[in-house]
Tab-separated table of C-alpha atoms in Angstrom:
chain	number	residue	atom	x	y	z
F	154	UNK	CA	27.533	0.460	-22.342
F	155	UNK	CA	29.613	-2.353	-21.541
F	156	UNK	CA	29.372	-5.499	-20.440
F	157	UNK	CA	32.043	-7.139	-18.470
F	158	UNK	CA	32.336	-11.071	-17.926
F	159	UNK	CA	30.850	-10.972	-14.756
F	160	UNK	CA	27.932	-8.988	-15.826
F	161	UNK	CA	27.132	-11.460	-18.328
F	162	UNK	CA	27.674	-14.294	-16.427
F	163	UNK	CA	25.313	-13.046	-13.772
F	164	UNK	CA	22.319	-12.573	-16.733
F	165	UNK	CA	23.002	-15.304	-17.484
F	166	UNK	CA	22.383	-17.012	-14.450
F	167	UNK	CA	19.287	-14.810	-13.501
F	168	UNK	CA	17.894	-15.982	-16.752
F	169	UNK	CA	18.191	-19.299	-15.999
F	170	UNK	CA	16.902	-19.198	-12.822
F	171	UNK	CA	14.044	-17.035	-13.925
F	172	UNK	CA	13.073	-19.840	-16.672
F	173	UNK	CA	12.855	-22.852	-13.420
F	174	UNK	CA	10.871	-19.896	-11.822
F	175	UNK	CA	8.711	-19.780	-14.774
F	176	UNK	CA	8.202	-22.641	-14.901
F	177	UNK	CA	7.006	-23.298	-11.336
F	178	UNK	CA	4.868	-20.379	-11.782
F	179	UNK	CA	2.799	-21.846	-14.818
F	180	UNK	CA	2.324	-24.983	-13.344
F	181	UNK	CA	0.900	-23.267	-10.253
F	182	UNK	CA	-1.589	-20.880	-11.749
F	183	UNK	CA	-4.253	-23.578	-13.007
F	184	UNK	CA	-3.657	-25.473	-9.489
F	185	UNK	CA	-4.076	-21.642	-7.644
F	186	UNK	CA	-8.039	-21.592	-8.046
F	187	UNK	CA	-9.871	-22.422	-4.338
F	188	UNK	CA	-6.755	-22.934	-3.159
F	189	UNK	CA	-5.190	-21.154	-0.853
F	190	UNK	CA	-1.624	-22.763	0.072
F	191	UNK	CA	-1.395	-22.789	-3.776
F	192	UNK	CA	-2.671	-19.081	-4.365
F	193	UNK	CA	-0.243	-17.940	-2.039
F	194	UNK	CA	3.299	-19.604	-3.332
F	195	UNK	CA	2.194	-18.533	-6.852
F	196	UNK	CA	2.285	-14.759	-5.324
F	197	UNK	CA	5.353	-15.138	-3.919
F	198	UNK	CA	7.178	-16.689	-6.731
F	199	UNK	CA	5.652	-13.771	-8.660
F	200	UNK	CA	7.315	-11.148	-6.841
F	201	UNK	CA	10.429	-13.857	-7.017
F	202	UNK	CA	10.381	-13.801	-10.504
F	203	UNK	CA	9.849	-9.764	-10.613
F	204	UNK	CA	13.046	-9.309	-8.483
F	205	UNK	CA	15.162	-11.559	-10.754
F	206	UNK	CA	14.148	-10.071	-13.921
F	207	UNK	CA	14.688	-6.456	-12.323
F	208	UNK	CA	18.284	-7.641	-11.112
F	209	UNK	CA	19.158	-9.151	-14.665
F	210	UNK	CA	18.267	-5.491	-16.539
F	211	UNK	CA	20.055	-3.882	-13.972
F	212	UNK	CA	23.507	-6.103	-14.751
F	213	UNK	CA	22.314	-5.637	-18.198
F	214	UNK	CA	22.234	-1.873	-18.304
F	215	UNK	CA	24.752	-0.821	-15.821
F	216	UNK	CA	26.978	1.614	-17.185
F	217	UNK	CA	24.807	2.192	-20.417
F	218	UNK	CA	25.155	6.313	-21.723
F	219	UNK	CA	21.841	5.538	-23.614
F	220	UNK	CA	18.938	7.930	-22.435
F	221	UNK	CA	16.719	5.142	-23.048
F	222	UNK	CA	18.343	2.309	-21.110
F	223	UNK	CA	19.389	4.717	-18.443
F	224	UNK	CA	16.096	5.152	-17.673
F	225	UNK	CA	14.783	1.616	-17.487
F	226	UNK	CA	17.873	0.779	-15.792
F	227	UNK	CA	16.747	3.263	-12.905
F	228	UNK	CA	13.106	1.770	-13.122
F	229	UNK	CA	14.680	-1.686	-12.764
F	230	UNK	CA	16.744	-1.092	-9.843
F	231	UNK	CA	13.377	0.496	-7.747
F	232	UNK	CA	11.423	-2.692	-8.346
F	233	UNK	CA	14.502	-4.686	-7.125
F	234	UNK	CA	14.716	-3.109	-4.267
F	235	UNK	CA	10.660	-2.134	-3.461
F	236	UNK	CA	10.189	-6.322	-4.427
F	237	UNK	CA	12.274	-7.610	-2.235
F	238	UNK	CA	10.586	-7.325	1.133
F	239	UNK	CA	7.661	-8.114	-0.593
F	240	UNK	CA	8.648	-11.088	-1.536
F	241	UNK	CA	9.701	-12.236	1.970
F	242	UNK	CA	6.773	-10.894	3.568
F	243	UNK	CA	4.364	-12.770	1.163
F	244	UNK	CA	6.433	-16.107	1.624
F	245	UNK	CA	5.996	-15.622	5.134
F	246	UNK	CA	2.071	-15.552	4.426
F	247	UNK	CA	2.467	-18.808	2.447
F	248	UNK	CA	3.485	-20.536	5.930
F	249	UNK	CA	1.063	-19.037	7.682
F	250	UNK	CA	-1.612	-19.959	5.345
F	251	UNK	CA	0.173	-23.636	4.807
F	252	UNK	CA	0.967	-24.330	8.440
F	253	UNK	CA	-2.523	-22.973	10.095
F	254	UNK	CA	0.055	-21.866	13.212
F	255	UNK	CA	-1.323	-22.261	16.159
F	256	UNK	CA	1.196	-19.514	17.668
F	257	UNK	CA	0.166	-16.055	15.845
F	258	UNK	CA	-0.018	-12.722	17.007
F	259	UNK	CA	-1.408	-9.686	15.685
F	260	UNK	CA	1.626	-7.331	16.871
F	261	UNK	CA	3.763	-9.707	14.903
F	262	UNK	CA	2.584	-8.516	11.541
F	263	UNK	CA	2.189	-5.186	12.763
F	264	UNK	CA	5.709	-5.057	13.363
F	265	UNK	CA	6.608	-5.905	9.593
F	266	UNK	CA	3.536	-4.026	8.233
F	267	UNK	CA	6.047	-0.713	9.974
F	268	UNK	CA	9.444	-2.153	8.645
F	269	UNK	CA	7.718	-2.320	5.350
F	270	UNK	CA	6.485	1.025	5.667
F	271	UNK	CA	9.799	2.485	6.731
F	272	UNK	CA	11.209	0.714	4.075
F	273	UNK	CA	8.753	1.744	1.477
F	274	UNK	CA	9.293	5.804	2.865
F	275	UNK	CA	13.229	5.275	2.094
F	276	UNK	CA	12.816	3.779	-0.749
F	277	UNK	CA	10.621	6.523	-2.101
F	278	UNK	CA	13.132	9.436	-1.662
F	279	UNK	CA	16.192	6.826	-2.863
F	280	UNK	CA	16.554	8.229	-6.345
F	281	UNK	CA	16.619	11.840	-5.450
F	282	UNK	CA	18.184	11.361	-2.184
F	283	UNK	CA	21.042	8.130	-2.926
F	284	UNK	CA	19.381	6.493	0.455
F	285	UNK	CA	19.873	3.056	-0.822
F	286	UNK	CA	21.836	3.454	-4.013
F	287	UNK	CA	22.934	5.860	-6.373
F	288	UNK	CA	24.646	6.146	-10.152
F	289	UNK	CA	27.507	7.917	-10.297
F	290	UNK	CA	28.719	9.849	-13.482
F	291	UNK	CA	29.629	6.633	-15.473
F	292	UNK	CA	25.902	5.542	-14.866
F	293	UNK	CA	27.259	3.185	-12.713
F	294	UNK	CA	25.233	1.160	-9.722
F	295	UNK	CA	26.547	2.198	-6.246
F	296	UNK	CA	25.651	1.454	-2.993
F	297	UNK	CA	23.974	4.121	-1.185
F	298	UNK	CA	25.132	5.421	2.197
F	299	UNK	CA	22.424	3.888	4.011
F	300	UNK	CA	22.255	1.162	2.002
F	301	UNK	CA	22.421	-1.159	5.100
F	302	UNK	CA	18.957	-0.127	6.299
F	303	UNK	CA	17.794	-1.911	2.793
F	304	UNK	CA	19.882	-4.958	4.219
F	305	UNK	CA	18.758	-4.404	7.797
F	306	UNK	CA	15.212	-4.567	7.689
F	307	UNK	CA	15.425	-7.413	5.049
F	308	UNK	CA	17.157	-8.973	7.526
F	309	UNK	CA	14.788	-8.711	10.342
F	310	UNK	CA	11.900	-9.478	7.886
F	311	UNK	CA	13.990	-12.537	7.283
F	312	UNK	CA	14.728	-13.456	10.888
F	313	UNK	CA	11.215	-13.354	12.108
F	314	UNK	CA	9.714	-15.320	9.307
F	315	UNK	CA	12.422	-17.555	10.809
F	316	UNK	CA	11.116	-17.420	14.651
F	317	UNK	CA	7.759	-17.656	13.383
F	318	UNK	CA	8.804	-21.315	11.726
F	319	UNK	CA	10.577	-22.120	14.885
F	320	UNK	CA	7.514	-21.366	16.806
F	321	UNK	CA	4.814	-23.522	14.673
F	322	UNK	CA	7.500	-25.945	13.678
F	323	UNK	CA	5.301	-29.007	15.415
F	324	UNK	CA	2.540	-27.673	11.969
F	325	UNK	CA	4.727	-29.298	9.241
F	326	UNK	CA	7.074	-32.346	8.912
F	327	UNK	CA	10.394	-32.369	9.115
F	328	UNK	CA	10.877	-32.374	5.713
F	329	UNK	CA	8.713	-29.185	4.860
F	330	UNK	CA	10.610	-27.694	8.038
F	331	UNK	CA	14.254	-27.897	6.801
F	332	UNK	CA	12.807	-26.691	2.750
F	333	UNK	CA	11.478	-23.620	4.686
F	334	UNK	CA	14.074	-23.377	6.742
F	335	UNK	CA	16.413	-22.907	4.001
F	336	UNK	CA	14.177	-20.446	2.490
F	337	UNK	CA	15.802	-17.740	5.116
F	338	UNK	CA	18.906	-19.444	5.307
F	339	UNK	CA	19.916	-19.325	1.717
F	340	UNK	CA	19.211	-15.992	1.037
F	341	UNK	CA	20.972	-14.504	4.286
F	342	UNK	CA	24.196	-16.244	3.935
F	343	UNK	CA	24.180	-15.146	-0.110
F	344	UNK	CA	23.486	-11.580	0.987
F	345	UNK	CA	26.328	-11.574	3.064
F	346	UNK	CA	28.419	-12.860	0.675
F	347	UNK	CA	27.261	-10.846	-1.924
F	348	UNK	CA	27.988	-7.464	0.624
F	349	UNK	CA	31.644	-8.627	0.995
F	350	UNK	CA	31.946	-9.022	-2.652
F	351	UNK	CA	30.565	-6.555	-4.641
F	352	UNK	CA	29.624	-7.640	-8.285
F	353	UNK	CA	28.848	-11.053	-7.269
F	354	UNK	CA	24.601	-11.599	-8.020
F	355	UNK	CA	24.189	-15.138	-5.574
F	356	UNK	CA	20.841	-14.084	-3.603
F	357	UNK	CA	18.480	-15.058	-6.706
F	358	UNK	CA	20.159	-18.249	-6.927
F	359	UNK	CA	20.180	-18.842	-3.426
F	360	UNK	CA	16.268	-17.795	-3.154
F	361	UNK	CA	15.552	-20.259	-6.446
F	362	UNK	CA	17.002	-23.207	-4.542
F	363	UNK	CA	14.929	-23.111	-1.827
F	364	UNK	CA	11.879	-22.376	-3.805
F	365	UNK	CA	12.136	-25.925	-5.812
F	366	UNK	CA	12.775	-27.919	-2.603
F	367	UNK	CA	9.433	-26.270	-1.564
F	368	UNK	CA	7.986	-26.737	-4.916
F	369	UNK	CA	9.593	-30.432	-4.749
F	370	UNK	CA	8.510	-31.623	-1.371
F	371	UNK	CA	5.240	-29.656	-0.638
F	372	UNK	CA	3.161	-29.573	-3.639
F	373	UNK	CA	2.877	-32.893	-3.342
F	374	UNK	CA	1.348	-32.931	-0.032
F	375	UNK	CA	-1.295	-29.440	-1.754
F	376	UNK	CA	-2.373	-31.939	-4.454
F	377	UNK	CA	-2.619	-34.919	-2.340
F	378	UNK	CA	-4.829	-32.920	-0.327
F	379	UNK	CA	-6.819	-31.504	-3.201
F	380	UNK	CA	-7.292	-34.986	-4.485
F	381	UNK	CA	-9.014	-36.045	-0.990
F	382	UNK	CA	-10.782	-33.073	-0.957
F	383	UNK	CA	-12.318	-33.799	-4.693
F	384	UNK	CA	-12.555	-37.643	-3.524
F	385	UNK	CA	-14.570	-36.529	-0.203
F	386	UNK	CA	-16.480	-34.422	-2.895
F	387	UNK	CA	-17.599	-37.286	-5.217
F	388	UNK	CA	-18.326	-39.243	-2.242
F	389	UNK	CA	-21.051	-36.840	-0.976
F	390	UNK	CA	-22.274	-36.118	-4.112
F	391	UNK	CA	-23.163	-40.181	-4.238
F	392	UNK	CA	-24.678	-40.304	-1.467
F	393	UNK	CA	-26.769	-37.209	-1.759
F	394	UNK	CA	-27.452	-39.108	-4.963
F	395	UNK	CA	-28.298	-42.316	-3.143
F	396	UNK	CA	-30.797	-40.454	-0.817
F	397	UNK	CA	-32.185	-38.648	-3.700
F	398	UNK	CA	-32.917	-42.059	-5.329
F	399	UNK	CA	-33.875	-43.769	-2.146
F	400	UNK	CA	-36.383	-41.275	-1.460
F	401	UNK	CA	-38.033	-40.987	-4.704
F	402	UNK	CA	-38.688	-44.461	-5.062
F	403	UNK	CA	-40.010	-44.253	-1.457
F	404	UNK	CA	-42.300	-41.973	-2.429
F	405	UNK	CA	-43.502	-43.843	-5.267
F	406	UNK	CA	-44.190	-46.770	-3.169
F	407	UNK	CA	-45.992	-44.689	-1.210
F	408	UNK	CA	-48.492	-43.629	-4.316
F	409	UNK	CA	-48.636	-47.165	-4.925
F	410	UNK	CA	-50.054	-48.449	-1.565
F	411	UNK	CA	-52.693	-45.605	-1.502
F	412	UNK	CA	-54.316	-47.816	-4.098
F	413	UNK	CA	-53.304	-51.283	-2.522
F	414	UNK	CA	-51.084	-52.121	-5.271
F	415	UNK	CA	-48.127	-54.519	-4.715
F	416	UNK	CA	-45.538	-52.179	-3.388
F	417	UNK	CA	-42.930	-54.472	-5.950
F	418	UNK	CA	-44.879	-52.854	-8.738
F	419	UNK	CA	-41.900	-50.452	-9.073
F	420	UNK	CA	-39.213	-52.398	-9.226
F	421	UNK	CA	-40.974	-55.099	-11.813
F	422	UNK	CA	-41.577	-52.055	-14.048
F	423	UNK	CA	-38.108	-51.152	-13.980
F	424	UNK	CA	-36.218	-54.429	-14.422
F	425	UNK	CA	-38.888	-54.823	-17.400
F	426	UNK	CA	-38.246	-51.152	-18.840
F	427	UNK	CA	-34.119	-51.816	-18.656
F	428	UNK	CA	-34.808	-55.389	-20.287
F	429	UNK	CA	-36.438	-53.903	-23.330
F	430	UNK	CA	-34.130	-51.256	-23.744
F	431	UNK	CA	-31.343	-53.235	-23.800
F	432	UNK	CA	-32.495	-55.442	-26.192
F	433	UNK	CA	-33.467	-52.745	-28.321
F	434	UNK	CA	-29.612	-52.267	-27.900
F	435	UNK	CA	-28.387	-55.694	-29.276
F	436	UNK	CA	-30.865	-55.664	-32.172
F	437	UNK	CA	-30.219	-51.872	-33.019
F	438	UNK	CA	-33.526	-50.475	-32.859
F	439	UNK	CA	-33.730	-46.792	-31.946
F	440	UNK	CA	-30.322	-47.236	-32.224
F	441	UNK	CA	-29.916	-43.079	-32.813
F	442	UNK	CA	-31.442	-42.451	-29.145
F	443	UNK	CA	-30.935	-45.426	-26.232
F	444	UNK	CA	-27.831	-45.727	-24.790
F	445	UNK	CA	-26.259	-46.501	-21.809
F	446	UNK	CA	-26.963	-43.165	-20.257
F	447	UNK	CA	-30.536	-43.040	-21.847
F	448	UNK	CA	-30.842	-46.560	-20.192
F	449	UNK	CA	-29.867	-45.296	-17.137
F	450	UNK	CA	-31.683	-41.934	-17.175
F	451	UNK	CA	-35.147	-44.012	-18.248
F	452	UNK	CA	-34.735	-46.313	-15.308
F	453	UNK	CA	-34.210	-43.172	-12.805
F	454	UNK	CA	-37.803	-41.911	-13.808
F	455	UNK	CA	-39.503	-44.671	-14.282
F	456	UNK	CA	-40.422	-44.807	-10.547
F	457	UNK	CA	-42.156	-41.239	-10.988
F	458	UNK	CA	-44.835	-42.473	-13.383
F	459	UNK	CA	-47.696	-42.628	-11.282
F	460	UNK	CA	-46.656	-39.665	-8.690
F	461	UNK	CA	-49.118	-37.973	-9.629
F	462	UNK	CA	-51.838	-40.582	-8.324
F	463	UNK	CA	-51.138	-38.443	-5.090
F	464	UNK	CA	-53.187	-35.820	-5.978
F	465	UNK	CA	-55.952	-38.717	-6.307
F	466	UNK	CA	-58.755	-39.129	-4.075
F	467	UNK	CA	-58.511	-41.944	-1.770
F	468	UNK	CA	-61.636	-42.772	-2.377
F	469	UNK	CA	-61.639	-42.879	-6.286
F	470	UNK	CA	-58.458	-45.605	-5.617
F	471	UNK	CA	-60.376	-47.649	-3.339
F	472	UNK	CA	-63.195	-47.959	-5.272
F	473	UNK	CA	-64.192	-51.604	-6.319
F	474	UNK	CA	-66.567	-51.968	-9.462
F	475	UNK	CA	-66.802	-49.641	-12.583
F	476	UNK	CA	-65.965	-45.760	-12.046
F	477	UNK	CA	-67.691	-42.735	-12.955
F	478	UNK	CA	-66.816	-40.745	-15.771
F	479	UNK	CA	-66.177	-38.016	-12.961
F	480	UNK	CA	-63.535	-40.729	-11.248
F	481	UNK	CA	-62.114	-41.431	-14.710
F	482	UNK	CA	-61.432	-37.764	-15.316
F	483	UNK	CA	-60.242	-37.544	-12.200
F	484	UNK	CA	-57.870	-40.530	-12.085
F	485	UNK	CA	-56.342	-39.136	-15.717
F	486	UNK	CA	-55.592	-35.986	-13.898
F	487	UNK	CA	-52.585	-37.529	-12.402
F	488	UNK	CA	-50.159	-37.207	-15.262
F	489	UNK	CA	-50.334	-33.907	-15.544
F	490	UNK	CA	-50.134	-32.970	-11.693
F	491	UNK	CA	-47.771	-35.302	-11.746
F	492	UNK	CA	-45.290	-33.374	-14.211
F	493	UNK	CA	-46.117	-30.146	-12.107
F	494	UNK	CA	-44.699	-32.587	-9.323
F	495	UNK	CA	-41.449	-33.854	-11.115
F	496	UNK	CA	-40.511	-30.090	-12.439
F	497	UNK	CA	-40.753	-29.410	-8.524
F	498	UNK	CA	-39.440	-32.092	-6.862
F	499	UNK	CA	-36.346	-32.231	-9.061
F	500	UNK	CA	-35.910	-28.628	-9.500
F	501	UNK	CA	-32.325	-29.395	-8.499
F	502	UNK	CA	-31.564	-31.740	-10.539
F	503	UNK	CA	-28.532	-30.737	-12.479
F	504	UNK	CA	-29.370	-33.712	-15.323
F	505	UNK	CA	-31.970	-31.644	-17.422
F	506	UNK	CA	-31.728	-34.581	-19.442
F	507	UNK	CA	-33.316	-36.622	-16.828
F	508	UNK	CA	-35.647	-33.987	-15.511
F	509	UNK	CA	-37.560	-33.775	-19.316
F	510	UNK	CA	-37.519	-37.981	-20.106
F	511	UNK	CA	-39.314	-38.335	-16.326
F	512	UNK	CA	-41.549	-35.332	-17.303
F	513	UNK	CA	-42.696	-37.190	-20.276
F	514	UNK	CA	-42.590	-40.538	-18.713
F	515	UNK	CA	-44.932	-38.847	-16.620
F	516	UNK	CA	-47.420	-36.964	-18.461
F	517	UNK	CA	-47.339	-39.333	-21.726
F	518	UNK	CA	-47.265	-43.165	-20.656
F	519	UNK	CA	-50.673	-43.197	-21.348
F	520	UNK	CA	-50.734	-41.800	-24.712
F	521	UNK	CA	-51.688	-44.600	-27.252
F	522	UNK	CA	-49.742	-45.799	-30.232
F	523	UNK	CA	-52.890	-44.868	-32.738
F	524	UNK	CA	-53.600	-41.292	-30.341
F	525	UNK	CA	-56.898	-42.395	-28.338
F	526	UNK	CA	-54.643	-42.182	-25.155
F	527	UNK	CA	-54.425	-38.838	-22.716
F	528	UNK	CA	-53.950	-36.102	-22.002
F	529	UNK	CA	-52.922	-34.712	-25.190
F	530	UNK	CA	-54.148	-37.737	-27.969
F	531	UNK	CA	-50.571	-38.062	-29.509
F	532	UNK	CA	-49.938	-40.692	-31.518
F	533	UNK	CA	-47.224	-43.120	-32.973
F	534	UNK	CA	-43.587	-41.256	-33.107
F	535	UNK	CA	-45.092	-38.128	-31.187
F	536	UNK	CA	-45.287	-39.459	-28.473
F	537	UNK	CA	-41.674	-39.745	-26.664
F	538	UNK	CA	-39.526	-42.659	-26.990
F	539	UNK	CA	-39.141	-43.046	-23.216
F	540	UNK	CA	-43.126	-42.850	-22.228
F	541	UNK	CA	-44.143	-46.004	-25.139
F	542	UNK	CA	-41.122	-47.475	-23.815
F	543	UNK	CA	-42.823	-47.153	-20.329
F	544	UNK	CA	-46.304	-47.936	-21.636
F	545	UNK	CA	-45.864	-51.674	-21.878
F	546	UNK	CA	-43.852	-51.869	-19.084
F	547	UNK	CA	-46.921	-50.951	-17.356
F	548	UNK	CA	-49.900	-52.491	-19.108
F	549	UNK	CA	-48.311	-55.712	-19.097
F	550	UNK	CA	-47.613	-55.221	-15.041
F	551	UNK	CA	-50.956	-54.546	-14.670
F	552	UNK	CA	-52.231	-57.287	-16.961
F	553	UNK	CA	-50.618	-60.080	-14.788
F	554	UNK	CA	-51.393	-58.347	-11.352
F	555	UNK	CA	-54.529	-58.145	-9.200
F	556	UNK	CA	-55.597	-54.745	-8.652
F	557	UNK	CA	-58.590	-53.437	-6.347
F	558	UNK	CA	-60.613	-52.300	-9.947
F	559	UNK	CA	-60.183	-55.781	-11.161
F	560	UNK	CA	-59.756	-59.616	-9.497
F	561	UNK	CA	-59.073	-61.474	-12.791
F	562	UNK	CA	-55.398	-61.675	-14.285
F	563	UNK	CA	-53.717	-63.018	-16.909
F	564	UNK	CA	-50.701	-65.142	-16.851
F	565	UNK	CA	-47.757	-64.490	-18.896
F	566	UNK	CA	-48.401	-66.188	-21.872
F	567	UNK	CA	-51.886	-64.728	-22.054
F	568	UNK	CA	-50.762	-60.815	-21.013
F	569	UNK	CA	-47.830	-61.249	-24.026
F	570	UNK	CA	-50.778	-62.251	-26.049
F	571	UNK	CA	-52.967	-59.518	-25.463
F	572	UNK	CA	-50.053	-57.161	-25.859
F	573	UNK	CA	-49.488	-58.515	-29.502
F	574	UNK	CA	-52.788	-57.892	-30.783
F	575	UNK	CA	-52.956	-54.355	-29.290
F	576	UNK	CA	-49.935	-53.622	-30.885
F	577	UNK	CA	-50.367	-50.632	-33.521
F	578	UNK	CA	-53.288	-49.805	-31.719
F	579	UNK	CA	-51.858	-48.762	-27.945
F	580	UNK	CA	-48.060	-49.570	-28.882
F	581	UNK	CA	-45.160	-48.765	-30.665
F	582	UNK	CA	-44.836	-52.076	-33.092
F	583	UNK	CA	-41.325	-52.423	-33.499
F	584	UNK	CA	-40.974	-51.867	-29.400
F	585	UNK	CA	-43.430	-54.948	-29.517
F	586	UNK	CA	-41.373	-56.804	-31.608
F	587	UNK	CA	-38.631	-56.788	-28.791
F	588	UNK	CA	-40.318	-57.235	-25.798
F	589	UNK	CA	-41.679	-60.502	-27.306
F	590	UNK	CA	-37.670	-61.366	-27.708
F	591	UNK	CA	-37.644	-61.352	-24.000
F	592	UNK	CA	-40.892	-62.893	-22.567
F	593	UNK	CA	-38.190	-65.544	-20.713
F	594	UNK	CA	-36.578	-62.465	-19.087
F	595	UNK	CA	-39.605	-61.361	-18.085
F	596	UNK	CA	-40.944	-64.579	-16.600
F	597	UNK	CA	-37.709	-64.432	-14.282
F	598	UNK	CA	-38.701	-61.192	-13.170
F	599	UNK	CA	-42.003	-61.615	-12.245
F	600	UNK	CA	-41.175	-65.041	-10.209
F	601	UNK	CA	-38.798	-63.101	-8.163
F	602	UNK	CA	-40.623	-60.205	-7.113
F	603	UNK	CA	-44.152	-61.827	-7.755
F	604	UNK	CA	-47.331	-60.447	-8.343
């Protein structure tokens, strides 16, 4: 085997143009997922880079007496040939899929679905036959004596991926229109060249230009559209958010008024339920479990507390004066229909997080500190974080409000009182401790939305 200048020269420019090919390649494969634009220029830059590594063995080997490198030399030279169509077709693919043409016939790739096949036929009985090339006794490359059918239907393949730009030129900009323009350009004019002077390798150059002005100018345009397609994304995903949260808290209000509560209920509870938790923040108690998300998550469910109070008999709501012990078991039914609720209402919710803290804000914010509370009698750290948390948001709400059970109330000073002494017995002590630190806070609250 041996390798003249030229040879070398033109490995050595295949290789380089296979590394930029490369290149492009690996940067498009993460960005080819959903994407279809993108999908389709990586599989045409694969068969690029295919050709070009085909065409360097075959400079590489030509002429070689080894057995060995004979044979991959042969193998080479078939998958330069059988790639290039293939390459051209699937570029042409790329502009259909990139330009959404508003010109496009079904005889059109009909036409080079038969070239292809004709192609594919010849190219078939080439090494037995010499169609398109042959080696001669030195193990030499030659060109076979129909070696211009190879060049010919390239050529047309070419040409109408041309008239087919020409025809949906008004899809792209003028920019995008002269990159793909050159795209059939390039390689016709170094194909030419290359005919009139055998030994000279120019077409994968002349195809790797073209594909980095592409590369260059349009990829910018495929992520700029991803990007507003991800933006567009986030932005329905709010607002289905939005609605999600606007309805629940709807609904809650909707619990509420069944038993003539003040419908601001909700929204006292969870200014009061964000104020403790955040000073429970600054002082660093429970420092191991609230956080900003756990803040946030806690004042997501808080409006589901008394869901459950739906399942309630209007009657048993209504009802001035004491209650049976048939309305009180009744009435303490609603925190555990109203976790069967929650798991079903936000079956959806992708937050598990936030579907088990409003479960056992739920079922638990009437569990007691020393375990006399319901349903299940817990008591001190047993019962969750988030429902004691939610416990004295509640009691105290209720201690300063008129309800229809009760006329008397208690003003602030008085409920914070009341709270104190209970503490131990229905609450969490060191929660107490806190929510003493912002009785102020608290006053603001309950002048704004009132009682």
């Amino acid at each position: 085997m041996i390798i003249t200048k030229l040879n070398a020269l033109n490995v050595v420019l295949n290789l380089y143009n296979c590394l930029i090919i490369l290149l492009v390649i690996c940067f498009l494969i993460p960005k080819a997922k959903n994407n279809k634009p993108n999908t389709c220029f990586l599989i045409c830059n694969i068969f690029f880079m295919i050709f070009a590594l085909a065409d360097t063995v075959t400079w590489l080997f030509d002429g070689t007496k080894n057995p060995l490198f004979f044979l991959i030399l042969k193998v080479s030279m078939f998958i330069f040939y059988l790639t290039q169509p293939l390459m051209f077709l699937s570029f042409i693919k790329f502009m259909k899929v990139y330009m959404t043409p508003k010109k496009d016939s079904i005889y059109f790739w009909i036409s080079i679905d038969i070239l292809i096949f004709i192609y594919a036929i010849a190219l078939f009985f080439t090494p037995s036959q010499g169609i398109f090339y042959y080696f001669n006794s030195d193990f030499l490359y030659c060109r076979g004596k129909y070696q211009f059918l190879s060049v010919l239907i390239n050529g047309i393949i070419l040409f109408s991926g041309f008239v087919y730009l020409i025809l949906n030129h008004k899809q792209v900009t003028t920019i995008e229109l002269f990159c793909f323009f050159l795209f059939f350009f390039i390689p016709t004019v170094s194909e030419f060249i290359q005919l009139m002077n055998y030994g000279i390798s120019l077409i994968i150059t002349g195809l790797t230009i073209p594909i980095i002005l592409i590369f260059m100018n349009i990829h910018t345009k495929l992520e700029n559209n991803l990007a507003t397609i991800i933006d567009q994304s986030v932005m329905k995903e709010e607002e289905i958010i939005k609605i999600k949260d606007n309805t629940i808290l709807g609904l809650s209000n909707l619990v509420e008024n069944r038993d003539k509560d003040n419908g601001n209920h909700v929204k006292r509870i969870m200014k009061y339920v964000e104020l403790l938790c955040r000073q429970c923040v600054k002082n660093g108690v429970y420092a191991d479990t609230i956080d900003e998300a756990y803040i946030q998550r806690l004042i997501k469910s808080v409006p589901m507390h008394d869901i459950g109070k739906i399942v309630v008999p209007d009657e048993i709501l209504v009802k001035k004066g004491q209650l049976s012990v048939n309305d009180i078991n009744q009435i303490q039914k609603h925190v555990t229909e109203g976790a069967k609720i929650v798991n079903e209402v936000l079956s959806y919710e992708k937050d598990k997080k936030l579907v088990k803290m409003t479960e056992n804000v739920v079922l638990f914010h009437h569990e007691k500190w020393d375990g006399t509370g319901y349903p299940k009698g817990l008591k001190n750290r047993s019962i969750p974080l988030s429902a004691r948390i939610m416990a004295i948001a509640d009691v105290f709400d209720a201690l300063v409000t008129s309800r229809i059970y009760k006329e008397e109330t208690l003003n602030i000073e008085d409920a914070f009182s009341l709270i104190k002494i209970n503490s131990e017995k229905s609450f969490d002590p060191q929660l107490i401790k806190q929510f003493e630190l912002i009785e102020n806070d608290i006053k603001k609250v309950v002048e704004e939305y009132g009682v």
